[in-house]
Amino acid sequence: MPDLRGISNFCARYSLVGLLFMVMVAMMLTYQPFYIGGIENVESATRNAYGAIATFLLTFILSVVYLVQDALKGGSDQGGFDSASSRRRSGNDYDGVPTNMMMAGGADTTNYDLPLSVEQASFT
């Protein structure tokens, strides 16, 4: 099953960028259509630009509504991944793997100093 939160997040961002671009195109077609060459019917192009704005706006609103509902119901987890993606193929949790190997299993945590040759080296 696809990750609906990720798809909705992508659609919201994509539609926001498309919305901003189409607002710019619609304003150009409305106020200065002579700067956009190759358009035979300016009224039709302007109407289509406003239709694209409405489509991008609807997509953005639907995506945000889904994201808000998912956040309010406490979606799968806060990281944006489903629980299966945080597991290995064998079924073991990655949460049990220590992130700091120096501290794992009571290992020696002594801080080792650099050799004198490394401290005196000059890097250019």
mmCIF file of N, CA and C in Angstrom:
data_model
loop_
_atom_site.group_PDB
_atom_site.id
_atom_site.type_symbol
_atom_site.label_atom_id
_atom_site.label_comp_id
_atom_site.label_asym_id
_atom_site.label_seq_id
_atom_site.Cartn_x
_atom_site.Cartn_y
_atom_site.Cartn_z
ATOM 1 N N MET A 1 0.845 -1.180 0.000
ATOM 2 C CA MET A 1 0.000 0.000 0.000
ATOM 3 C C MET A 1 0.887 1.238 0.000
ATOM 4 N N PRO A 2 0.579 2.238 -0.826
ATOM 5 C CA PRO A 2 1.423 3.431 -0.892
ATOM 6 C C PRO A 2 1.302 4.269 0.380
ATOM 7 N N ASP A 3 2.321 5.046 0.616
ATOM 8 C CA ASP A 3 2.348 5.941 1.765
ATOM 9 C C ASP A 3 1.528 7.191 1.409
ATOM 10 N N LEU A 4 0.282 7.244 1.870
ATOM 11 C CA LEU A 4 -0.621 8.327 1.480
ATOM 12 C C LEU A 4 -0.176 9.677 2.033
ATOM 13 N N ARG A 5 0.497 9.662 3.183
ATOM 14 C CA ARG A 5 0.976 10.923 3.740
ATOM 15 C C ARG A 5 2.062 11.526 2.849
ATOM 16 N N GLY A 6 2.950 10.684 2.355
ATOM 17 C CA GLY A 6 4.003 11.167 1.471
ATOM 18 C C GLY A 6 3.460 11.653 0.140
ATOM 19 N N ILE A 7 2.487 10.912 -0.405
ATOM 20 C CA ILE A 7 1.875 11.321 -1.665
ATOM 21 C C ILE A 7 1.135 12.638 -1.485
ATOM 22 N N SER A 8 0.409 12.780 -0.389
ATOM 23 C CA SER A 8 -0.333 14.007 -0.132
ATOM 24 C C SER A 8 0.620 15.186 0.082
ATOM 25 N N ASN A 9 1.736 14.939 0.755
ATOM 26 C CA ASN A 9 2.737 15.981 0.967
ATOM 27 C C ASN A 9 3.323 16.434 -0.366
ATOM 28 N N PHE A 10 3.643 15.474 -1.245
ATOM 29 C CA PHE A 10 4.176 15.811 -2.561
ATOM 30 C C PHE A 10 3.152 16.606 -3.377
ATOM 31 N N CYS A 11 1.905 16.150 -3.372
ATOM 32 C CA CYS A 11 0.861 16.838 -4.140
ATOM 33 C C CYS A 11 0.642 18.255 -3.628
ATOM 34 N N ALA A 12 0.710 18.455 -2.329
ATOM 35 C CA ALA A 12 0.524 19.796 -1.767
ATOM 36 C C ALA A 12 1.645 20.724 -2.229
ATOM 37 N N ARG A 13 2.874 20.238 -2.185
ATOM 38 C CA ARG A 13 3.998 21.081 -2.607
ATOM 39 C C ARG A 13 3.951 21.356 -4.108
ATOM 40 N N TYR A 14 3.678 20.323 -4.882
ATOM 41 C CA TYR A 14 3.626 20.465 -6.338
ATOM 42 C C TYR A 14 2.510 21.421 -6.745
ATOM 43 N N SER A 15 1.353 21.280 -6.136
ATOM 44 C CA SER A 15 0.234 22.143 -6.504
ATOM 45 C C SER A 15 0.465 23.575 -6.043
ATOM 46 N N LEU A 16 1.176 23.785 -4.954
ATOM 47 C CA LEU A 16 1.482 25.150 -4.520
ATOM 48 C C LEU A 16 2.397 25.843 -5.530
ATOM 49 N N VAL A 17 3.410 25.125 -6.007
ATOM 50 C CA VAL A 17 4.308 25.700 -7.016
ATOM 51 C C VAL A 17 3.542 25.957 -8.314
ATOM 52 N N GLY A 18 2.720 24.992 -8.729
ATOM 53 C CA GLY A 18 1.911 25.174 -9.927
ATOM 54 C C GLY A 18 0.932 26.329 -9.791
ATOM 55 N N LEU A 19 0.361 26.476 -8.615
ATOM 56 C CA LEU A 19 -0.574 27.572 -8.367
ATOM 57 C C LEU A 19 0.120 28.920 -8.520
ATOM 58 N N LEU A 20 1.295 29.050 -7.924
ATOM 59 C CA LEU A 20 2.028 30.322 -8.029
ATOM 60 C C LEU A 20 2.409 30.623 -9.473
ATOM 61 N N PHE A 21 2.857 29.602 -10.197
ATOM 62 C CA PHE A 21 3.231 29.808 -11.595
ATOM 63 C C PHE A 21 2.020 30.205 -12.437
ATOM 64 N N MET A 22 0.913 29.522 -12.249
ATOM 65 C CA MET A 22 -0.274 29.818 -13.057
ATOM 66 C C MET A 22 -0.873 31.173 -12.701
ATOM 67 N N VAL A 23 -0.739 31.615 -11.464
ATOM 68 C CA VAL A 23 -1.185 32.975 -11.109
ATOM 69 C C VAL A 23 -0.373 33.989 -11.909
ATOM 70 N N MET A 24 0.940 33.744 -12.014
ATOM 71 C CA MET A 24 1.781 34.647 -12.790
ATOM 72 C C MET A 24 1.373 34.634 -14.271
ATOM 73 N N VAL A 25 1.133 33.447 -14.821
ATOM 74 C CA VAL A 25 0.728 33.340 -16.231
ATOM 75 C C VAL A 25 -0.633 34.017 -16.446
ATOM 76 N N ALA A 26 -1.575 33.794 -15.544
ATOM 77 C CA ALA A 26 -2.903 34.397 -15.687
ATOM 78 C C ALA A 26 -2.826 35.917 -15.607
ATOM 79 N N MET A 27 -1.980 36.426 -14.727
ATOM 80 C CA MET A 27 -1.826 37.883 -14.634
ATOM 81 C C MET A 27 -1.207 38.441 -15.909
ATOM 82 N N MET A 28 -0.224 37.720 -16.460
ATOM 83 C CA MET A 28 0.375 38.171 -17.718
ATOM 84 C C MET A 28 -0.660 38.167 -18.839
ATOM 85 N N LEU A 29 -1.479 37.112 -18.900
ATOM 86 C CA LEU A 29 -2.498 37.030 -19.945
ATOM 87 C C LEU A 29 -3.592 38.075 -19.767
ATOM 88 N N THR A 30 -3.870 38.432 -18.537
ATOM 89 C CA THR A 30 -4.926 39.405 -18.271
ATOM 90 C C THR A 30 -4.462 40.833 -18.560
ATOM 91 N N TYR A 31 -3.277 41.182 -18.066
ATOM 92 C CA TYR A 31 -2.846 42.575 -18.128
ATOM 93 C C TYR A 31 -1.877 42.882 -19.274
ATOM 94 N N GLN A 32 -1.041 41.922 -19.668
ATOM 95 C CA GLN A 32 -0.058 42.184 -20.721
ATOM 96 C C GLN A 32 0.079 40.968 -21.640
ATOM 97 N N PRO A 33 -0.953 40.617 -22.382
ATOM 98 C CA PRO A 33 -0.894 39.417 -23.220
ATOM 99 C C PRO A 33 0.079 39.526 -24.388
ATOM 100 N N PHE A 34 0.486 40.740 -24.731
ATOM 101 C CA PHE A 34 1.404 40.919 -25.858
ATOM 102 C C PHE A 34 2.812 40.415 -25.531
ATOM 103 N N TYR A 35 3.132 40.159 -24.239
ATOM 104 C CA TYR A 35 4.441 39.607 -23.868
ATOM 105 C C TYR A 35 4.508 38.089 -24.063
ATOM 106 N N ILE A 36 3.376 37.450 -24.237
ATOM 107 C CA ILE A 36 3.341 35.999 -24.445
ATOM 108 C C ILE A 36 2.987 35.765 -25.906
ATOM 109 N N GLY A 37 3.964 35.326 -26.668
ATOM 110 C CA GLY A 37 3.772 35.163 -28.099
ATOM 111 C C GLY A 37 3.144 33.826 -28.459
ATOM 112 N N GLY A 38 2.542 33.773 -29.628
ATOM 113 C CA GLY A 38 2.005 32.523 -30.140
ATOM 114 C C GLY A 38 0.603 32.189 -29.693
ATOM 115 N N ILE A 39 -0.049 33.083 -28.990
ATOM 116 C CA ILE A 39 -1.411 32.822 -28.521
ATOM 117 C C ILE A 39 -2.380 33.506 -29.489
ATOM 118 N N GLU A 40 -3.248 32.701 -30.080
ATOM 119 C CA GLU A 40 -4.192 33.244 -31.049
ATOM 120 C C GLU A 40 -5.443 33.799 -30.381
ATOM 121 N N ASN A 41 -5.935 33.113 -29.348
ATOM 122 C CA ASN A 41 -7.153 33.543 -28.668
ATOM 123 C C ASN A 41 -6.807 33.827 -27.208
ATOM 124 N N VAL A 42 -6.639 35.085 -26.885
ATOM 125 C CA VAL A 42 -6.202 35.487 -25.543
ATOM 126 C C VAL A 42 -7.282 35.185 -24.511
ATOM 127 N N GLU A 43 -8.553 35.377 -24.850
ATOM 128 C CA GLU A 43 -9.633 35.122 -23.892
ATOM 129 C C GLU A 43 -9.679 33.646 -23.499
ATOM 130 N N SER A 44 -9.518 32.772 -24.474
ATOM 131 C CA SER A 44 -9.529 31.334 -24.200
ATOM 132 C C SER A 44 -8.317 30.934 -23.345
ATOM 133 N N ALA A 45 -7.151 31.495 -23.655
ATOM 134 C CA ALA A 45 -5.944 31.188 -22.885
ATOM 135 C C ALA A 45 -6.068 31.683 -21.443
ATOM 136 N N THR A 46 -6.662 32.864 -21.274
ATOM 137 C CA THR A 46 -6.858 33.401 -19.925
ATOM 138 C C THR A 46 -7.837 32.542 -19.141
ATOM 139 N N ARG A 47 -8.915 32.124 -19.788
ATOM 140 C CA ARG A 47 -9.896 31.265 -19.129
ATOM 141 C C ARG A 47 -9.257 29.921 -18.729
ATOM 142 N N ASN A 48 -8.428 29.368 -19.609
ATOM 143 C CA ASN A 48 -7.734 28.110 -19.289
ATOM 144 C C ASN A 48 -6.738 28.275 -18.152
ATOM 145 N N ALA A 49 -6.080 29.433 -18.088
ATOM 146 C CA ALA A 49 -5.132 29.689 -16.993
ATOM 147 C C ALA A 49 -5.871 29.755 -15.659
ATOM 148 N N TYR A 50 -7.032 30.416 -15.651
ATOM 149 C CA TYR A 50 -7.803 30.471 -14.414
ATOM 150 C C TYR A 50 -8.366 29.090 -14.044
ATOM 151 N N GLY A 51 -8.685 28.277 -15.032
ATOM 152 C CA GLY A 51 -9.105 26.904 -14.763
ATOM 153 C C GLY A 51 -7.983 26.080 -14.145
ATOM 154 N N ALA A 52 -6.748 26.295 -14.626
ATOM 155 C CA ALA A 52 -5.597 25.597 -14.045
ATOM 156 C C ALA A 52 -5.356 26.057 -12.607
ATOM 157 N N ILE A 53 -5.554 27.344 -12.351
ATOM 158 C CA ILE A 53 -5.416 27.852 -10.978
ATOM 159 C C ILE A 53 -6.418 27.156 -10.067
ATOM 160 N N ALA A 54 -7.659 27.032 -10.538
ATOM 161 C CA ALA A 54 -8.684 26.368 -9.724
ATOM 162 C C ALA A 54 -8.325 24.899 -9.477
ATOM 163 N N THR A 55 -7.782 24.228 -10.472
ATOM 164 C CA THR A 55 -7.392 22.823 -10.313
ATOM 165 C C THR A 55 -6.259 22.679 -9.318
ATOM 166 N N PHE A 56 -5.227 23.520 -9.442
ATOM 167 C CA PHE A 56 -4.114 23.460 -8.493
ATOM 168 C C PHE A 56 -4.581 23.809 -7.079
ATOM 169 N N LEU A 57 -5.473 24.789 -6.962
ATOM 170 C CA LEU A 57 -5.991 25.173 -5.649
ATOM 171 C C LEU A 57 -6.788 24.036 -5.017
ATOM 172 N N LEU A 58 -7.627 23.374 -5.789
ATOM 173 C CA LEU A 58 -8.394 22.249 -5.280
ATOM 174 C C LEU A 58 -7.473 21.106 -4.832
ATOM 175 N N THR A 59 -6.466 20.805 -5.636
ATOM 176 C CA THR A 59 -5.512 19.757 -5.266
ATOM 177 C C THR A 59 -4.773 20.118 -3.985
ATOM 178 N N PHE A 60 -4.371 21.383 -3.862
ATOM 179 C CA PHE A 60 -3.676 21.827 -2.653
ATOM 180 C C PHE A 60 -4.580 21.711 -1.432
ATOM 181 N N ILE A 61 -5.822 22.141 -1.544
ATOM 182 C CA ILE A 61 -6.754 22.092 -0.413
ATOM 183 C C ILE A 61 -7.020 20.647 0.006
ATOM 184 N N LEU A 62 -7.262 19.775 -0.966
ATOM 185 C CA LEU A 62 -7.509 18.368 -0.631
ATOM 186 C C LEU A 62 -6.292 17.723 0.034
ATOM 187 N N SER A 63 -5.104 18.056 -0.433
ATOM 188 C CA SER A 63 -3.888 17.492 0.162
ATOM 189 C C SER A 63 -3.698 17.975 1.592
ATOM 190 N N VAL A 64 -3.927 19.260 1.813
ATOM 191 C CA VAL A 64 -3.772 19.814 3.161
ATOM 192 C C VAL A 64 -4.832 19.254 4.099
ATOM 193 N N VAL A 65 -6.056 19.092 3.605
ATOM 194 C CA VAL A 65 -7.115 18.508 4.438
ATOM 195 C C VAL A 65 -6.735 17.094 4.857
ATOM 196 N N TYR A 66 -6.212 16.297 3.919
ATOM 197 C CA TYR A 66 -5.794 14.943 4.280
ATOM 198 C C TYR A 66 -4.655 14.971 5.285
ATOM 199 N N LEU A 67 -3.670 15.855 5.088
ATOM 200 C CA LEU A 67 -2.543 15.924 6.020
ATOM 201 C C LEU A 67 -3.000 16.328 7.419
ATOM 202 N N VAL A 68 -3.946 17.267 7.506
ATOM 203 C CA VAL A 68 -4.451 17.702 8.808
ATOM 204 C C VAL A 68 -5.230 16.571 9.474
ATOM 205 N N GLN A 69 -6.083 15.891 8.718
ATOM 206 C CA GLN A 69 -6.843 14.771 9.289
ATOM 207 C C GLN A 69 -5.906 13.652 9.744
ATOM 208 N N ASP A 70 -4.879 13.384 8.958
ATOM 209 C CA ASP A 70 -3.922 12.341 9.326
ATOM 210 C C ASP A 70 -3.160 12.717 10.591
ATOM 211 N N ALA A 71 -2.809 14.001 10.710
ATOM 212 C CA ALA A 71 -2.096 14.445 11.908
ATOM 213 C C ALA A 71 -2.999 14.416 13.136
ATOM 214 N N LEU A 72 -4.280 14.771 12.970
ATOM 215 C CA LEU A 72 -5.197 14.785 14.108
ATOM 216 C C LEU A 72 -5.542 13.389 14.603
ATOM 217 N N LYS A 73 -5.624 12.438 13.686
ATOM 218 C CA LYS A 73 -5.934 11.078 14.131
ATOM 219 C C LYS A 73 -4.687 10.331 14.583
ATOM 220 N N GLY A 74 -3.528 10.990 14.487
ATOM 221 C CA GLY A 74 -2.288 10.377 14.950
ATOM 222 C C GLY A 74 -1.778 9.345 13.982
ATOM 223 N N GLY A 75 -1.516 9.728 12.749
ATOM 224 C CA GLY A 75 -1.070 8.864 11.661
ATOM 225 C C GLY A 75 -0.161 7.736 12.096
ATOM 226 N N SER A 76 0.471 7.057 11.166
ATOM 227 C CA SER A 76 1.251 5.856 11.456
ATOM 228 C C SER A 76 2.398 6.147 12.416
ATOM 229 N N ASP A 77 3.154 7.217 12.207
ATOM 230 C CA ASP A 77 4.171 7.695 13.144
ATOM 231 C C ASP A 77 4.627 9.063 12.686
ATOM 232 N N GLN A 78 5.444 9.735 13.487
ATOM 233 C CA GLN A 78 5.817 11.104 13.193
ATOM 234 C C GLN A 78 6.872 11.228 12.104
ATOM 235 N N GLY A 79 7.597 10.168 11.792
ATOM 236 C CA GLY A 79 8.672 10.238 10.826
ATOM 237 C C GLY A 79 8.216 10.179 9.389
ATOM 238 N N GLY A 80 6.977 9.846 9.140
ATOM 239 C CA GLY A 80 6.496 9.773 7.789
ATOM 240 C C GLY A 80 6.699 8.417 7.143
ATOM 241 N N PHE A 81 7.155 7.444 7.896
ATOM 242 C CA PHE A 81 7.347 6.104 7.367
ATOM 243 C C PHE A 81 6.389 5.164 8.066
ATOM 244 N N ASP A 82 5.977 4.134 7.372
ATOM 245 C CA ASP A 82 5.129 3.155 8.031
ATOM 246 C C ASP A 82 5.991 2.266 8.920
ATOM 247 N N SER A 83 5.359 1.529 9.825
ATOM 248 C CA SER A 83 6.116 0.760 10.798
ATOM 249 C C SER A 83 6.934 -0.339 10.152
ATOM 250 N N ALA A 84 6.533 -0.829 8.997
ATOM 251 C CA ALA A 84 7.276 -1.899 8.330
ATOM 252 C C ALA A 84 8.613 -1.403 7.806
ATOM 253 N N SER A 85 8.725 -0.094 7.516
ATOM 254 C CA SER A 85 9.979 0.408 6.968
ATOM 255 C C SER A 85 11.052 0.557 8.039
ATOM 256 N N SER A 86 10.682 0.526 9.311
ATOM 257 C CA SER A 86 11.684 0.637 10.361
ATOM 258 C C SER A 86 12.156 -0.732 10.824
ATOM 259 N N ARG A 87 11.786 -1.770 10.127
ATOM 260 C CA ARG A 87 12.185 -3.125 10.490
ATOM 261 C C ARG A 87 13.069 -3.728 9.413
ATOM 262 N N ARG A 88 13.889 -4.660 9.821
ATOM 263 C CA ARG A 88 14.691 -5.405 8.860
ATOM 264 C C ARG A 88 13.825 -6.444 8.184
ATOM 265 N N ARG A 89 14.362 -7.078 7.168
ATOM 266 C CA ARG A 89 13.614 -8.127 6.490
ATOM 267 C C ARG A 89 13.392 -9.331 7.391
ATOM 268 N N SER A 90 14.294 -9.535 8.341
ATOM 269 C CA SER A 90 14.135 -10.681 9.232
ATOM 270 C C SER A 90 13.099 -10.417 10.316
ATOM 271 N N GLY A 91 12.627 -9.178 10.446
ATOM 272 C CA GLY A 91 11.600 -8.859 11.416
ATOM 273 C C GLY A 91 12.135 -8.235 12.693
ATOM 274 N N ASN A 92 13.441 -8.061 12.824
ATOM 275 C CA ASN A 92 14.008 -7.455 14.027
ATOM 276 C C ASN A 92 13.902 -5.940 13.943
ATOM 277 N N ASP A 93 13.677 -5.309 15.079
ATOM 278 C CA ASP A 93 13.581 -3.857 15.129
ATOM 279 C C ASP A 93 14.962 -3.230 15.042
ATOM 280 N N TYR A 94 15.037 -2.109 14.328
ATOM 281 C CA TYR A 94 16.269 -1.332 14.317
ATOM 282 C C TYR A 94 16.410 -0.529 15.611
ATOM 283 N N ASP A 95 15.338 -0.394 16.368
ATOM 284 C CA ASP A 95 15.416 0.367 17.606
ATOM 285 C C ASP A 95 16.364 -0.273 18.605
ATOM 286 N N GLY A 96 16.584 -1.574 18.486
ATOM 287 C CA GLY A 96 17.470 -2.261 19.412
ATOM 288 C C GLY A 96 18.935 -2.116 19.080
ATOM 289 N N VAL A 97 19.276 -1.530 17.934
ATOM 290 C CA VAL A 97 20.663 -1.364 17.526
ATOM 291 C C VAL A 97 21.209 -0.102 18.162
ATOM 292 N N PRO A 98 22.327 -0.185 18.880
ATOM 293 C CA PRO A 98 22.879 1.017 19.508
ATOM 294 C C PRO A 98 23.405 1.973 18.446
ATOM 295 N N THR A 99 23.175 3.263 18.662
ATOM 296 C CA THR A 99 23.641 4.253 17.704
ATOM 297 C C THR A 99 25.058 4.704 18.001
ATOM 298 N N ASN A 100 25.500 4.604 19.227
ATOM 299 C CA ASN A 100 26.851 4.998 19.603
ATOM 300 C C ASN A 100 27.619 3.742 19.961
ATOM 301 N N MET A 101 28.495 3.295 19.095
ATOM 302 C CA MET A 101 29.197 2.033 19.301
ATOM 303 C C MET A 101 30.191 2.099 20.454
ATOM 304 N N MET A 102 30.653 3.299 20.813
ATOM 305 C CA MET A 102 31.599 3.409 21.926
ATOM 306 C C MET A 102 30.910 3.061 23.249
ATOM 307 N N MET A 103 29.619 3.279 23.354
ATOM 308 C CA MET A 103 28.903 3.051 24.593
ATOM 309 C C MET A 103 28.256 1.669 24.649
ATOM 310 N N ALA A 104 28.246 0.944 23.541
ATOM 311 C CA ALA A 104 27.539 -0.328 23.477
ATOM 312 C C ALA A 104 28.245 -1.386 24.310
ATOM 313 N N GLY A 105 27.511 -2.065 25.121
ATOM 314 C CA GLY A 105 28.030 -3.203 25.863
ATOM 315 C C GLY A 105 29.096 -2.864 26.873
ATOM 316 N N GLY A 106 29.118 -1.662 27.384
ATOM 317 C CA GLY A 106 30.098 -1.294 28.398
ATOM 318 C C GLY A 106 31.505 -1.198 27.839
ATOM 319 N N ALA A 107 31.645 -0.865 26.581
ATOM 320 C CA ALA A 107 32.969 -0.746 25.959
ATOM 321 C C ALA A 107 33.728 0.413 26.572
ATOM 322 N N ASP A 108 35.027 0.410 26.367
ATOM 323 C CA ASP A 108 35.898 1.448 26.894
ATOM 324 C C ASP A 108 35.554 2.779 26.232
ATOM 325 N N THR A 109 35.303 3.804 27.022
ATOM 326 C CA THR A 109 34.919 5.111 26.489
ATOM 327 C C THR A 109 36.050 6.115 26.609
ATOM 328 N N THR A 110 37.292 5.656 26.660
ATOM 329 C CA THR A 110 38.433 6.535 26.795
ATOM 330 C C THR A 110 38.575 7.387 25.538
ATOM 331 N N ASN A 111 38.847 8.673 25.738
ATOM 332 C CA ASN A 111 39.067 9.573 24.624
ATOM 333 C C ASN A 111 40.533 9.492 24.239
ATOM 334 N N TYR A 112 40.816 9.066 23.025
ATOM 335 C CA TYR A 112 42.186 8.913 22.571
ATOM 336 C C TYR A 112 42.660 10.193 21.907
ATOM 337 N N ASP A 113 43.871 10.621 22.269
ATOM 338 C CA ASP A 113 44.454 11.810 21.668
ATOM 339 C C ASP A 113 45.086 11.462 20.327
ATOM 340 N N LEU A 114 45.166 12.472 19.478
ATOM 341 C CA LEU A 114 45.794 12.278 18.176
ATOM 342 C C LEU A 114 47.308 12.183 18.338
ATOM 343 N N PRO A 115 47.977 11.416 17.483
ATOM 344 C CA PRO A 115 49.443 11.375 17.536
ATOM 345 C C PRO A 115 50.019 12.755 17.242
ATOM 346 N N LEU A 116 51.213 13.005 17.743
ATOM 347 C CA LEU A 116 51.868 14.297 17.596
ATOM 348 C C LEU A 116 52.082 14.650 16.122
ATOM 349 N N SER A 117 52.336 13.659 15.284
ATOM 350 C CA SER A 117 52.552 13.934 13.868
ATOM 351 C C SER A 117 51.279 14.491 13.212
ATOM 352 N N VAL A 118 50.116 14.055 13.649
ATOM 353 C CA VAL A 118 48.874 14.556 13.087
ATOM 354 C C VAL A 118 48.579 15.953 13.616
ATOM 355 N N GLU A 119 48.876 16.193 14.889
ATOM 356 C CA GLU A 119 48.621 17.519 15.459
ATOM 357 C C GLU A 119 49.496 18.581 14.838
ATOM 358 N N GLN A 120 50.698 18.226 14.416
ATOM 359 C CA GLN A 120 51.631 19.208 13.858
ATOM 360 C C GLN A 120 51.481 19.358 12.345
ATOM 361 N N ALA A 121 50.690 18.545 11.736
ATOM 362 C CA ALA A 121 50.548 18.614 10.281
ATOM 363 C C ALA A 121 49.847 19.890 9.869
ATOM 364 N N SER A 122 50.286 20.427 8.757
ATOM 365 C CA SER A 122 49.607 21.613 8.229
ATOM 366 C C SER A 122 48.956 21.249 6.919
ATOM 367 N N PHE A 123 47.706 21.581 6.827
ATOM 368 C CA PHE A 123 46.924 21.255 5.637
ATOM 369 C C PHE A 123 46.655 22.532 4.867
ATOM 370 N N THR A 124 46.887 22.467 3.590
ATOM 371 C CA THR A 124 46.669 23.668 2.775
ATOM 372 C C THR A 124 45.621 23.417 1.728
#
